[in-house]
Tab-separated table of C-alpha atoms and ligand atoms in Angstrom:
chain	number	residue	atom	x	y	z
Y	19	UNK	CA	-41.080	3.532	-9.883
Y	20	UNK	CA	-38.468	2.088	-6.862
Y	21	UNK	CA	-35.573	4.214	-6.171
Y	22	UNK	CA	-32.536	1.859	-7.154
Y	23	UNK	CA	-30.459	1.358	-3.942
Y	24	UNK	CA	-26.869	3.711	-4.146
Y	25	UNK	CA	-23.626	2.695	-3.850
Y	26	UNK	CA	-21.309	5.271	-2.990
Y	27	UNK	CA	-17.427	4.641	-2.639
Y	28	UNK	CA	-15.175	7.326	-1.423
Y	29	UNK	CA	-11.442	7.137	-2.563
Y	30	UNK	CA	-10.814	6.007	-6.697
Y	31	UNK	CA	-8.491	3.926	-6.768
Y	32	UNK	CA	-6.815	0.250	-6.721
Y	33	UNK	CA	-9.946	-0.889	-3.350
Y	34	UNK	CA	-12.581	2.366	-4.600
Y	35	UNK	CA	-11.878	1.133	-8.200
Y	36	UNK	CA	-11.990	-3.091	-7.151
Y	37	UNK	CA	-14.671	-2.675	-5.043
Y	38	UNK	CA	-16.584	-1.002	-8.093
Y	39	UNK	CA	-15.871	-3.426	-10.002
Y	40	UNK	CA	-16.809	-6.746	-8.133
Y	41	UNK	CA	-20.599	-4.928	-7.344
Y	42	UNK	CA	-21.283	-4.675	-11.605
Y	43	UNK	CA	-19.138	-9.103	-11.973
Y	44	UNK	CA	-21.500	-9.255	-9.264
Y	45	UNK	CA	-24.869	-8.268	-10.987
Y	46	UNK	CA	-25.672	-5.085	-8.924
Y	47	UNK	CA	-27.498	-3.042	-11.617
Y	48	UNK	CA	-28.731	0.269	-8.826
Y	49	UNK	CA	-26.275	3.130	-9.099
Y	50	UNK	CA	-22.844	3.226	-8.143
Y	51	UNK	CA	-21.119	5.849	-6.853
Y	52	UNK	CA	-17.021	6.549	-7.473
Y	53	UNK	CA	-15.389	9.690	-5.059
Y	54	UNK	CA	-12.416	10.468	-5.933
Y	55	UNK	CA	-10.513	13.246	-5.146
Y	56	UNK	CA	-7.563	13.246	-7.398
Y	57	UNK	CA	-8.198	14.791	-11.148
Y	58	UNK	CA	-6.818	11.939	-12.847
Y	59	UNK	CA	-8.596	8.688	-13.729
Y	60	UNK	CA	-7.339	6.456	-11.570
Y	61	UNK	CA	-4.201	4.221	-11.667
Y	62	UNK	CA	-2.157	2.356	-10.314
Y	63	UNK	CA	0.642	3.318	-7.917
Y	64	UNK	CA	2.884	0.450	-7.241
Y	65	UNK	CA	4.695	1.585	-10.660
Y	66	UNK	CA	5.265	5.236	-9.951
Y	67	UNK	CA	8.371	3.990	-8.116
Y	68	UNK	CA	9.713	1.661	-10.505
Y	69	UNK	CA	8.432	1.800	-13.581
Y	70	UNK	CA	6.793	4.436	-14.430
Y	71	UNK	CA	9.538	6.522	-12.469
Y	72	UNK	CA	12.900	5.961	-14.489
Y	73	UNK	CA	10.327	6.516	-17.736
Y	74	UNK	CA	10.103	3.516	-18.538
Y	75	UNK	CA	6.117	3.604	-19.099
Y	76	UNK	CA	3.920	6.564	-19.276
Y	77	UNK	CA	1.174	7.542	-17.515
Y	78	UNK	CA	-1.578	5.767	-19.977
Y	79	UNK	CA	-0.009	2.356	-19.509
Y	80	UNK	CA	-0.336	2.333	-15.122
Y	81	UNK	CA	-4.133	3.765	-15.571
Y	82	UNK	CA	-7.061	1.137	-13.426
Y	83	UNK	CA	-9.934	2.223	-15.651
Y	84	UNK	CA	-11.199	4.456	-18.226
Y	85	UNK	CA	-13.955	6.454	-19.356
Y	86	UNK	CA	-14.900	4.268	-21.473
Y	87	UNK	CA	-15.015	1.831	-19.502
Y	88	UNK	CA	-16.495	3.382	-16.600
Y	89	UNK	CA	-19.517	4.885	-18.813
Y	90	UNK	CA	-19.727	0.109	-19.562
Y	91	UNK	CA	-19.716	-0.090	-15.920
Y	92	UNK	CA	-22.368	2.877	-15.575
Y	93	UNK	CA	-20.268	3.701	-12.844
Y	94	UNK	CA	-21.093	7.859	-11.710
Y	95	UNK	CA	-17.558	8.169	-11.798
Y	96	UNK	CA	-16.945	12.361	-10.065
Y	97	UNK	CA	-12.796	12.982	-9.667
Y	98	UNK	CA	-11.064	15.622	-8.090
Y	99	UNK	CA	-14.252	16.195	-5.734
Y	100	UNK	CA	-13.204	14.912	-1.492
Y	101	UNK	CA	-15.397	13.095	0.681
Y	102	UNK	CA	-15.580	16.366	3.342
Y	103	UNK	CA	-18.154	14.744	5.997
Y	104	UNK	CA	-20.767	11.832	6.719
Y	105	UNK	CA	-23.484	11.514	8.441
Y	106	UNK	CA	-24.994	7.803	8.495
Y	107	UNK	CA	-28.061	8.930	10.248
Y	108	UNK	CA	-29.661	10.472	6.443
Y	109	UNK	CA	-27.028	8.628	5.081
Y	110	UNK	CA	-25.280	11.278	3.550
Y	111	UNK	CA	-21.850	12.276	1.929
Y	112	UNK	CA	-20.933	16.071	2.187
Y	113	UNK	CA	-18.804	16.762	-0.882
Y	114	UNK	CA	-16.076	19.521	-1.071
Y	115	UNK	CA	-17.974	20.695	-4.030
Y	116	UNK	CA	-20.989	21.590	-1.978
Y	117	UNK	CA	-23.221	18.651	-3.424
Y	118	UNK	CA	-24.268	15.931	-0.566
Y	119	UNK	CA	-25.207	12.287	-1.863
Y	120	UNK	CA	-27.924	9.823	-0.232
Y	121	UNK	CA	-26.408	6.477	0.059
Y	122	UNK	CA	-27.596	3.239	0.905
Y	123	UNK	CA	-24.603	1.814	1.347
Y	124	UNK	CA	-20.380	3.638	1.487
Y	125	UNK	CA	-17.896	2.322	0.933
Y	126	UNK	CA	-14.495	4.858	2.777
Y	127	UNK	CA	-11.685	3.303	0.014
Y	128	UNK	CA	-10.002	7.192	0.806
Y	129	UNK	CA	-5.992	5.533	1.003
Y	130	UNK	CA	-3.184	6.108	2.709
Y	131	UNK	CA	-1.309	10.069	3.045
Y	132	UNK	CA	2.610	9.993	2.578
Y	133	UNK	CA	4.344	11.291	5.677
Y	134	UNK	CA	6.650	15.391	5.889
Y	135	UNK	CA	7.917	16.030	9.030
Y	136	UNK	CA	6.297	19.504	8.658
Y	137	UNK	CA	9.647	21.817	8.637
Y	138	UNK	CA	10.671	20.151	5.867
Y	139	UNK	CA	7.809	20.890	3.779
Y	140	UNK	CA	9.216	24.789	2.999
Y	141	UNK	CA	12.583	23.679	1.318
Y	142	UNK	CA	12.501	22.935	-1.940
Y	143	UNK	CA	13.517	19.587	-4.214
Y	144	UNK	CA	12.472	17.084	-1.405
Y	145	UNK	CA	9.573	14.650	-2.616
Y	146	UNK	CA	7.809	12.675	-1.322
Y	147	UNK	CA	6.232	9.363	-3.277
Y	148	UNK	CA	1.923	8.758	-3.713
Y	149	UNK	CA	0.455	9.868	-6.370
Y	150	UNK	CA	1.321	10.766	-10.402
Y	151	UNK	CA	2.268	13.935	-9.559
Y	152	UNK	CA	4.376	13.431	-7.210
Y	153	UNK	CA	6.206	10.271	-9.714
Y	154	UNK	CA	5.977	12.978	-12.255
Y	155	UNK	CA	8.116	15.605	-10.387
Y	156	UNK	CA	10.706	13.786	-8.707
Y	157	UNK	CA	11.440	11.946	-12.285
Y	158	UNK	CA	12.235	15.542	-13.839
Y	159	UNK	CA	14.308	16.277	-10.269
Y	160	UNK	CA	16.171	12.902	-11.044
Y	161	UNK	CA	17.602	13.899	-14.373
Y	162	UNK	CA	20.574	15.807	-14.078
Y	163	UNK	CA	21.747	12.913	-11.972
Y	164	UNK	CA	21.642	14.295	-8.964
Y	165	UNK	CA	22.934	13.638	-5.550
Y	166	UNK	CA	19.621	11.568	-3.755
Y	167	UNK	CA	18.856	11.653	-0.539
Y	168	UNK	CA	16.194	8.767	0.349
Y	169	UNK	CA	15.064	9.901	3.999
Y	170	UNK	CA	13.971	5.358	5.178
Y	171	UNK	CA	14.589	2.305	4.033
Y	172	UNK	CA	11.581	0.880	4.029
Y	173	UNK	CA	9.967	-0.950	1.051
Y	174	UNK	CA	9.681	2.537	-0.859
Y	175	UNK	CA	12.378	4.246	-0.427
Y	176	UNK	CA	14.469	1.029	-1.242
Y	177	UNK	CA	12.487	1.731	-4.641
Y	178	UNK	CA	13.217	4.212	-5.222
Y	179	UNK	CA	16.964	4.012	-4.466
Y	180	UNK	CA	17.036	1.764	-7.365
Y	181	UNK	CA	15.518	3.893	-9.654
Y	182	UNK	CA	17.238	6.808	-8.926
Y	183	UNK	CA	20.140	5.041	-9.272
Y	184	UNK	CA	19.576	3.017	-12.677
Y	185	UNK	CA	19.007	6.005	-13.454
Y	186	UNK	CA	22.542	7.522	-12.912
Y	187	UNK	CA	22.279	9.277	-9.550
Y	188	UNK	CA	24.425	9.301	-6.455
Y	189	UNK	CA	22.104	7.790	-4.293
Y	190	UNK	CA	22.201	7.524	-0.214
Y	191	UNK	CA	18.898	6.020	1.831
Y	192	UNK	CA	19.170	7.004	5.659
Y	193	UNK	CA	17.516	4.568	7.992
Y	194	UNK	CA	17.485	4.751	11.993
Y	195	UNK	CA	18.179	1.602	11.598
Y	196	UNK	CA	20.438	-1.558	11.476
Y	197	UNK	CA	20.360	-1.727	7.927
Y	198	UNK	CA	17.299	-1.787	4.944
Y	199	UNK	CA	14.198	-2.923	5.603
Y	200	UNK	CA	15.600	-4.475	9.216
Y	201	UNK	CA	11.879	-3.494	10.671
Y	202	UNK	CA	10.032	-6.530	8.262
Y	203	UNK	CA	12.134	-8.545	7.570
Y	204	UNK	CA	14.690	-8.568	11.231
Y	205	UNK	CA	18.311	-6.918	11.387
Y	206	UNK	CA	19.668	-10.739	10.410
Y	207	UNK	CA	18.028	-10.928	7.389
Y	208	UNK	CA	18.310	-7.218	6.057
Y	209	UNK	CA	22.485	-6.902	6.852
Y	210	UNK	CA	22.394	-10.212	4.321
Y	211	UNK	CA	20.256	-7.983	1.837
Y	212	UNK	CA	21.883	-4.521	2.408
Y	213	UNK	CA	24.968	-6.166	-0.375
Y	214	UNK	CA	21.767	-5.637	-3.153
Y	215	UNK	CA	21.247	-1.844	-3.054
Y	216	UNK	CA	25.355	-2.169	-1.832
Y	217	UNK	CA	26.318	-4.158	-4.917
Y	218	UNK	CA	24.481	-1.099	-7.658
Y	219	UNK	CA	27.059	1.522	-5.420
Y	220	UNK	CA	23.519	3.217	-2.921
Y	221	UNK	CA	25.771	4.612	0.081
Y	222	UNK	CA	23.291	3.147	2.940
Y	223	UNK	CA	24.085	5.385	6.348
Y	224	UNK	CA	22.311	3.271	9.369
Y	225	UNK	CA	21.297	3.377	13.156
Y	226	UNK	CA	21.672	7.505	13.313
Y	227	UNK	CA	18.370	9.047	11.850
Y	228	UNK	CA	18.373	11.937	10.373
Y	229	UNK	CA	17.665	15.478	12.131
Y	230	UNK	CA	16.778	17.685	9.699
Y	231	UNK	CA	17.102	19.129	6.426
Y	232	UNK	CA	19.570	21.789	5.570
Y	233	UNK	CA	19.904	24.979	3.115
Y	234	UNK	CA	18.543	28.209	1.602
Y	235	UNK	CA	15.172	27.680	-0.299
Y	236	UNK	CA	16.380	24.583	-1.929
Y	237	UNK	CA	17.653	21.551	0.716
Y	238	UNK	CA	21.233	21.664	0.330
Y	239	UNK	CA	21.766	19.022	3.057
Y	240	UNK	CA	21.337	16.320	5.122
Y	241	UNK	CA	22.475	16.458	9.016
Y	242	UNK	CA	22.745	13.412	11.821
Y	243	UNK	CA	21.623	12.640	14.604
Y	244	UNK	CA	24.900	11.481	15.110
Y	245	UNK	CA	26.586	14.931	14.358
Y	246	UNK	CA	26.935	13.997	9.913
Y	247	UNK	CA	25.835	15.859	7.495
Y	248	UNK	CA	25.495	14.883	3.745
Y	249	UNK	CA	25.315	16.897	0.836
Y	250	UNK	CA	22.038	16.719	-1.233
Y	251	UNK	CA	20.645	18.313	-4.172
Y	252	UNK	CA	16.733	15.837	-4.099
Y	253	UNK	CA	15.594	14.589	-0.756
Y	254	UNK	CA	13.671	11.348	-0.806
Y	255	UNK	CA	11.183	10.956	2.057
Y	256	UNK	CA	9.849	7.472	2.782
Y	257	UNK	CA	9.099	7.847	6.131
Y	258	UNK	CA	5.852	6.241	5.319
Y	259	UNK	CA	2.318	6.510	5.510
Y	260	UNK	CA	-0.876	7.886	7.481
Y	261	UNK	CA	-5.115	6.515	6.655
Y	262	UNK	CA	-6.857	9.094	5.215
Y	263	UNK	CA	-9.804	9.662	8.200
Y	264	UNK	CA	-9.769	12.676	8.774
Y	265	UNK	CA	-13.025	14.207	7.301
Y	266	UNK	CA	-14.128	10.802	8.781
Y	267	UNK	CA	-14.485	13.249	12.395
Y	268	UNK	CA	-17.925	14.068	14.170
Y	269	UNK	CA	-19.115	10.993	11.776
Y	270	UNK	CA	-19.745	8.653	14.932
Y	271	UNK	CA	-16.907	5.581	12.370
Y	272	UNK	CA	-14.881	4.790	14.597
Y	273	UNK	CA	-11.146	5.307	13.426
Y	274	UNK	CA	-7.864	4.469	15.195
Y	275	UNK	CA	-5.165	4.387	13.047
Y	276	UNK	CA	-8.041	3.324	9.634
Y	277	UNK	CA	-11.373	3.152	9.917
Y	278	UNK	CA	-11.998	0.665	13.206
Y	279	UNK	CA	-13.221	-2.841	11.435
Y	280	UNK	CA	-15.354	-5.769	12.235
Y	281	UNK	CA	-13.973	-9.288	10.056
Y	282	UNK	CA	-16.868	-8.156	7.312
Y	283	UNK	CA	-14.787	-4.831	7.411
Y	284	UNK	CA	-18.235	-2.800	8.318
Y	285	UNK	CA	-17.043	0.127	10.630
Y	286	UNK	CA	-18.834	1.451	13.270
Y	287	UNK	CA	-22.195	2.112	11.953
Y	288	UNK	CA	-24.697	0.073	9.690
Y	289	UNK	CA	-23.892	-0.374	6.051
Y	290	UNK	CA	-20.534	2.012	6.199
Y	291	UNK	CA	-17.538	-1.103	4.749
Y	292	UNK	CA	-13.769	0.390	4.676
Y	293	UNK	CA	-11.041	-1.094	2.621
Y	294	UNK	CA	-8.041	-0.710	1.517
Y	295	UNK	CA	-5.117	0.880	3.428
Y	296	UNK	CA	-7.491	2.818	5.137
Y	297	UNK	CA	-9.079	-0.342	7.105
Y	298	UNK	CA	-8.266	-1.353	9.900
Y	299	UNK	CA	-9.981	-4.837	10.403
Y	300	UNK	CA	-10.508	-8.475	12.339
Y	301	UNK	CA	-8.360	-10.765	10.221
Y	302	UNK	CA	-10.335	-14.123	12.357
Y	303	UNK	CA	-7.191	-15.569	10.283
Y	304	UNK	CA	-4.708	-13.903	12.973
Y	305	UNK	CA	-7.280	-13.299	15.394
Y	306	UNK	CA	-5.875	-10.076	15.629
Y	307	UNK	CA	-6.754	-5.904	14.345
Y	308	UNK	CA	-4.602	-5.549	11.217
Y	309	UNK	CA	-3.979	-2.980	8.206
Y	310	UNK	CA	-2.556	-3.373	5.226
Y	311	UNK	CA	-0.458	-0.804	3.263
Y	312	UNK	CA	-0.025	-3.791	-0.120
Y	313	UNK	CA	-1.879	-3.891	-3.350
Y	314	UNK	CA	-2.740	-7.244	-2.746
Y	315	UNK	CA	-5.232	-6.772	-0.067
Y	316	UNK	CA	-6.103	-3.229	-1.607
Y	317	UNK	CA	-8.521	-5.898	-4.435
Y	318	UNK	CA	-9.399	-8.056	-1.717
Y	319	UNK	CA	-10.634	-6.524	0.182
Y	320	UNK	CA	-12.698	-4.581	-2.411
Y	321	UNK	CA	-14.209	-7.803	-3.081
Y	322	UNK	CA	-14.952	-8.266	-0.086
Y	323	UNK	CA	-16.336	-6.084	0.837
Y	324	UNK	CA	-18.761	-5.842	-2.764
Y	325	UNK	CA	-19.211	-8.705	-2.258
Y	326	UNK	CA	-20.882	-8.343	1.316
Y	327	UNK	CA	-23.038	-5.615	0.694
Y	328	UNK	CA	-25.116	-7.718	-2.237
Y	329	UNK	CA	-24.501	-10.937	-0.408
Y	330	UNK	CA	-24.755	-10.241	3.922
Y	331	UNK	CA	-22.403	-11.455	5.710
Y	332	UNK	CA	-20.062	-14.090	4.342
Y	333	UNK	CA	-19.208	-16.344	6.399
Y	334	UNK	CA	-14.900	-16.427	8.031
Y	335	UNK	CA	-15.187	-13.172	7.482
Y	336	UNK	CA	-12.089	-11.643	5.540
Y	337	UNK	CA	-9.177	-14.075	6.290
Y	338	UNK	CA	-6.134	-13.466	3.941
Y	339	UNK	CA	-2.925	-13.767	4.481
Y	340	UNK	CA	-0.582	-10.445	3.309
Y	341	UNK	CA	1.212	-10.268	0.647
Y	342	UNK	CA	3.332	-7.276	-0.629
Y	343	UNK	CA	6.389	-7.505	-3.473
Y	344	UNK	CA	9.145	-5.373	-4.017
Y	345	UNK	CA	11.181	-4.680	-6.782
Y	346	UNK	CA	14.925	-3.415	-6.273
Y	347	UNK	CA	17.724	-3.234	-7.880
Y	348	UNK	CA	17.375	-6.052	-10.714
Y	349	UNK	CA	15.542	-8.268	-7.246
Y	350	UNK	CA	12.118	-9.567	-6.760
Y	351	UNK	CA	11.284	-9.990	-3.133
Y	352	UNK	CA	7.368	-11.042	-1.669
Y	353	UNK	CA	6.340	-11.143	1.218
Y	354	UNK	CA	3.827	-13.850	3.050
Y	355	UNK	CA	2.478	-13.930	6.312
Y	356	UNK	CA	3.564	-12.320	8.685
Y	357	UNK	CA	7.672	-11.717	9.794
Y	358	UNK	CA	8.617	-9.994	12.329
Y	359	UNK	CA	12.301	-9.330	13.898
Y	360	UNK	CA	11.945	-11.856	16.869
Y	361	UNK	CA	11.070	-15.488	14.135
Y	362	UNK	CA	14.286	-17.506	13.823
Y	363	UNK	CA	14.818	-17.243	10.412
Y	364	UNK	CA	15.578	-20.177	8.369
Y	365	UNK	CA	16.534	-20.314	4.768
Y	366	UNK	CA	14.877	-23.329	2.510
Y	367	UNK	CA	16.326	-22.969	-0.972
Y	368	UNK	CA	19.280	-21.367	-2.445
Y	369	UNK	CA	20.887	-19.261	-1.084
Y	370	UNK	CA	22.178	-15.790	-0.392
Y	371	UNK	CA	24.828	-15.416	-2.416
Y	372	UNK	CA	23.140	-16.548	-5.021
Y	373	UNK	CA	20.739	-14.088	-4.163
Y	374	UNK	CA	18.242	-16.675	-5.392
Y	375	UNK	CA	16.495	-18.116	-2.249
Y	376	UNK	CA	14.139	-19.090	0.348
Y	377	UNK	CA	13.829	-18.032	4.186
Y	378	UNK	CA	11.490	-19.382	6.560
Y	379	UNK	CA	9.880	-17.003	9.051
Y	380	UNK	CA	9.615	-19.343	11.837
Y	381	UNK	CA	7.430	-18.684	15.899
Y	382	UNK	CA	8.522	-22.490	17.496
Y	383	UNK	CA	6.524	-25.402	14.821
Y	384	UNK	CA	4.689	-23.094	12.977
Y	385	UNK	CA	5.683	-20.939	10.175
Y	386	UNK	CA	4.778	-17.183	10.572
Y	387	UNK	CA	6.437	-15.836	7.100
Y	388	UNK	CA	8.586	-16.371	3.748
Y	389	UNK	CA	10.782	-13.774	2.460
Y	390	UNK	CA	11.387	-15.100	-1.474
Y	391	UNK	CA	13.836	-13.730	-3.536
Y	392	UNK	CA	14.571	-14.403	-7.099
Y	393	UNK	CA	11.890	-17.532	-6.852
Y	394	UNK	CA	8.253	-16.827	-6.846
Y	395	UNK	CA	7.719	-20.694	-7.586
Y	396	UNK	CA	9.475	-21.034	-4.180
Y	397	UNK	CA	6.605	-18.128	-2.860
Y	398	UNK	CA	4.012	-20.490	-4.137
Y	399	UNK	CA	5.731	-24.113	-2.797
Y	400	UNK	CA	6.002	-22.218	0.958
Y	401	UNK	CA	3.379	-19.749	0.964
Y	402	UNK	CA	0.759	-22.949	0.656
Y	403	UNK	CA	2.769	-23.873	3.722
Y	404	UNK	CA	2.719	-20.943	5.226
Y	405	UNK	CA	-1.575	-20.839	5.186
Y	406	UNK	CA	-1.892	-24.374	6.469
Y	407	UNK	CA	0.146	-24.003	9.032
Y	408	UNK	CA	-2.067	-20.590	10.114
Y	409	UNK	CA	-5.271	-23.433	9.112
Y	410	UNK	CA	-4.013	-25.437	11.671
Y	411	UNK	CA	-4.500	-22.002	14.388
Y	412	UNK	CA	-7.445	-21.130	13.862
Y	413	UNK	CA	-10.591	-22.879	11.613
Y	414	UNK	CA	-10.882	-20.011	8.659
Y	415	UNK	CA	-7.355	-20.551	7.588
Y	416	UNK	CA	-8.567	-23.602	5.926
Y	417	UNK	CA	-10.163	-21.197	2.913
Y	418	UNK	CA	-7.206	-19.671	2.624
Y	419	UNK	CA	-4.755	-22.931	2.147
Y	420	UNK	CA	-5.167	-22.820	-1.898
Y	421	UNK	CA	-5.453	-19.152	-3.124
Y	422	UNK	CA	-3.144	-18.247	-5.862
Y	423	UNK	CA	-1.717	-14.722	-4.806
Y	424	UNK	CA	-2.947	-12.011	-6.603
Y	425	UNK	CA	-0.363	-9.457	-8.299
Y	426	UNK	CA	-0.120	-7.269	-11.123
Y	427	UNK	CA	2.333	-7.994	-14.053
Y	428	UNK	CA	3.855	-4.350	-13.576
V	514	FAD	C1	4.525	4.501	-4.776
V	514	FAD	C2	4.389	2.920	-4.355
V	514	FAD	C3	4.968	1.896	-4.312
V	514	FAD	C4	3.942	0.806	-4.241
V	514	FAD	N1	4.066	-0.922	-4.639
V	514	FAD	C5	3.528	-1.865	-4.546
V	514	FAD	C6	4.282	-2.692	-4.372
V	514	FAD	O1	5.256	-3.054	-5.435
V	514	FAD	N2	4.150	-3.633	-3.927
V	514	FAD	C7	2.159	-3.609	-3.245
V	514	FAD	O2	1.891	-4.015	-2.561
V	514	FAD	N3	1.777	-2.709	-3.004
V	514	FAD	C8	2.708	-1.489	-3.350
V	514	FAD	N4	2.081	-0.107	-2.943
V	514	FAD	C9	0.446	-0.014	-1.962
V	514	FAD	C10	-0.324	0.027	-2.450
V	514	FAD	O3	-0.131	0.949	-3.999
V	514	FAD	C11	-1.313	0.723	-2.042
V	514	FAD	O4	-1.733	-0.640	-0.844
V	514	FAD	C12	-3.190	0.876	-2.830
V	514	FAD	O5	-2.414	1.344	-3.461
V	514	FAD	C13	-3.562	1.247	-1.610
V	514	FAD	O6	-4.369	1.348	-2.373
V	514	FAD	P1	-5.953	2.155	-1.928
V	514	FAD	O7	-6.869	1.642	-2.980
V	514	FAD	O8	-6.452	1.201	-0.508
V	514	FAD	O9	-5.603	3.731	-2.154
V	514	FAD	P2	-5.111	4.958	-2.271
V	514	FAD	O10	-4.364	4.228	-3.667
V	514	FAD	O11	-4.527	5.241	-1.244
V	514	FAD	O12	-6.120	5.871	-3.201
V	514	FAD	C14	-7.114	6.148	-1.561
V	514	FAD	C15	-7.855	6.467	-2.814
V	514	FAD	O13	-8.073	7.805	-2.315
V	514	FAD	C16	-8.610	9.136	-2.311
V	514	FAD	N5	-8.832	10.443	-1.304
V	514	FAD	C17	-8.518	10.531	-0.558
V	514	FAD	N6	-8.997	11.243	0.866
V	514	FAD	C18	-10.386	11.062	-0.756
V	514	FAD	C19	-11.922	12.399	-0.154
V	514	FAD	N7	-11.743	12.961	1.400
V	514	FAD	N8	-12.745	11.954	-1.387
V	514	FAD	C20	-12.099	11.224	-2.194
V	514	FAD	N9	-11.438	10.025	-2.056
V	514	FAD	C21	-10.096	10.627	-1.205
V	514	FAD	C22	-7.224	9.551	-2.610
V	514	FAD	O14	-6.927	11.101	-3.762
V	514	FAD	C23	-6.885	8.561	-3.699
V	514	FAD	O15	-7.054	8.294	-4.831
V	514	FAD	C24	2.980	0.947	-2.951
V	514	FAD	C25	2.455	2.288	-3.669
V	514	FAD	C26	3.597	3.533	-3.494
V	514	FAD	C27	2.982	4.911	-3.579
């Protein structure tokens, strides 16, 4: 009997599960092995900083794949083990259990890991937020309304601040730029939106970096580069994430802040692909490399890779318009495209004062990004314009003009 084709997916989370499901949806009847470092069944991460952290949903409510579903899809689910090395010449993946897995096609979906300065790790009371275990640990740390210091005013930091404040904690966000989210939204818009956390009672310490944490075994204080000191019982470090690629060293797979891929999400070695947070691929729509740490990209790229494995290179390549959402203090922010602090920002619907508006980020005559605040319908309307403008810049964009945006109902 002919040997069945085997697709091995490393990383049993959003991009990996989406790849496995899409392979089956497209009728693939070979073997699908899903290797995941975490012991838990795959779960969704956006609720970790929102409803799960707030205690509004249990872990069972954010599962991406149950045992029964894995069985029904005939997935060989290997949880609690890590891919440790790759030998493309022999088409072998080594696991940290000592097992060697042969593959015909391999998908790298090992995601990203939270950054943490090494000298901060030693203190009790210092948290990152990437996994369900991180979220459960932070949830118990937030009980009893402690003083919470959130280091980093990006999306995750701002969401943790929102949830912690909602739980009655005294919260300070430390951001070296002039306002939270300024790196993504630009100063003008970020300063306008800073009123949202301030009105909710969050303290903002912007414009000075955190120099160090202080305390004995437990963290007690945050010291800033401007010399000031702020007491803290709990510190949440939200200073970004790094792609998980260390296990690929020596494999011949090219890596540079992510797994380098062409427009078909194929890596530098044959029959090895990457999807999700870990992938840095050439987006033909923008004519440049991108690595995107957003939910929608992980799902879409996983599905794209599955299709490419089964049908070969897709015309136009993988050319999405980036999309991300964030929920903070009861306000929903949605961003499409690639807004840049250098762009001109124009509010085209609603107003900042109403906390319901749509802003366009413009480069010359073109719309490069859309920010919708409490305006999902505005996002639908203006995202179309964004896609059309992108289409005007290159032939690949036309495919995406009318495509809906995937987003879970978290
Ligand atoms: C707290 C939080 C809130 C978020 N909120 C939003 C949001 O509101 N909106 C939005 O658009 N995005 C949000 N995101 C981002 C979104 O969740 C990620 O983009 C998405 O999870 C990426 O999926 P992934 O499968 O590529 O990677 P990951 O989710 O990081 O999964 C990778 C998996 O691979 C495993 N792994 C790592 N190394 C190995 C190895 N060597 N062998 C086997 N397995 C390995 C990891 O343990 C992990 O389970 C949020 C992320 C976090 C952490």
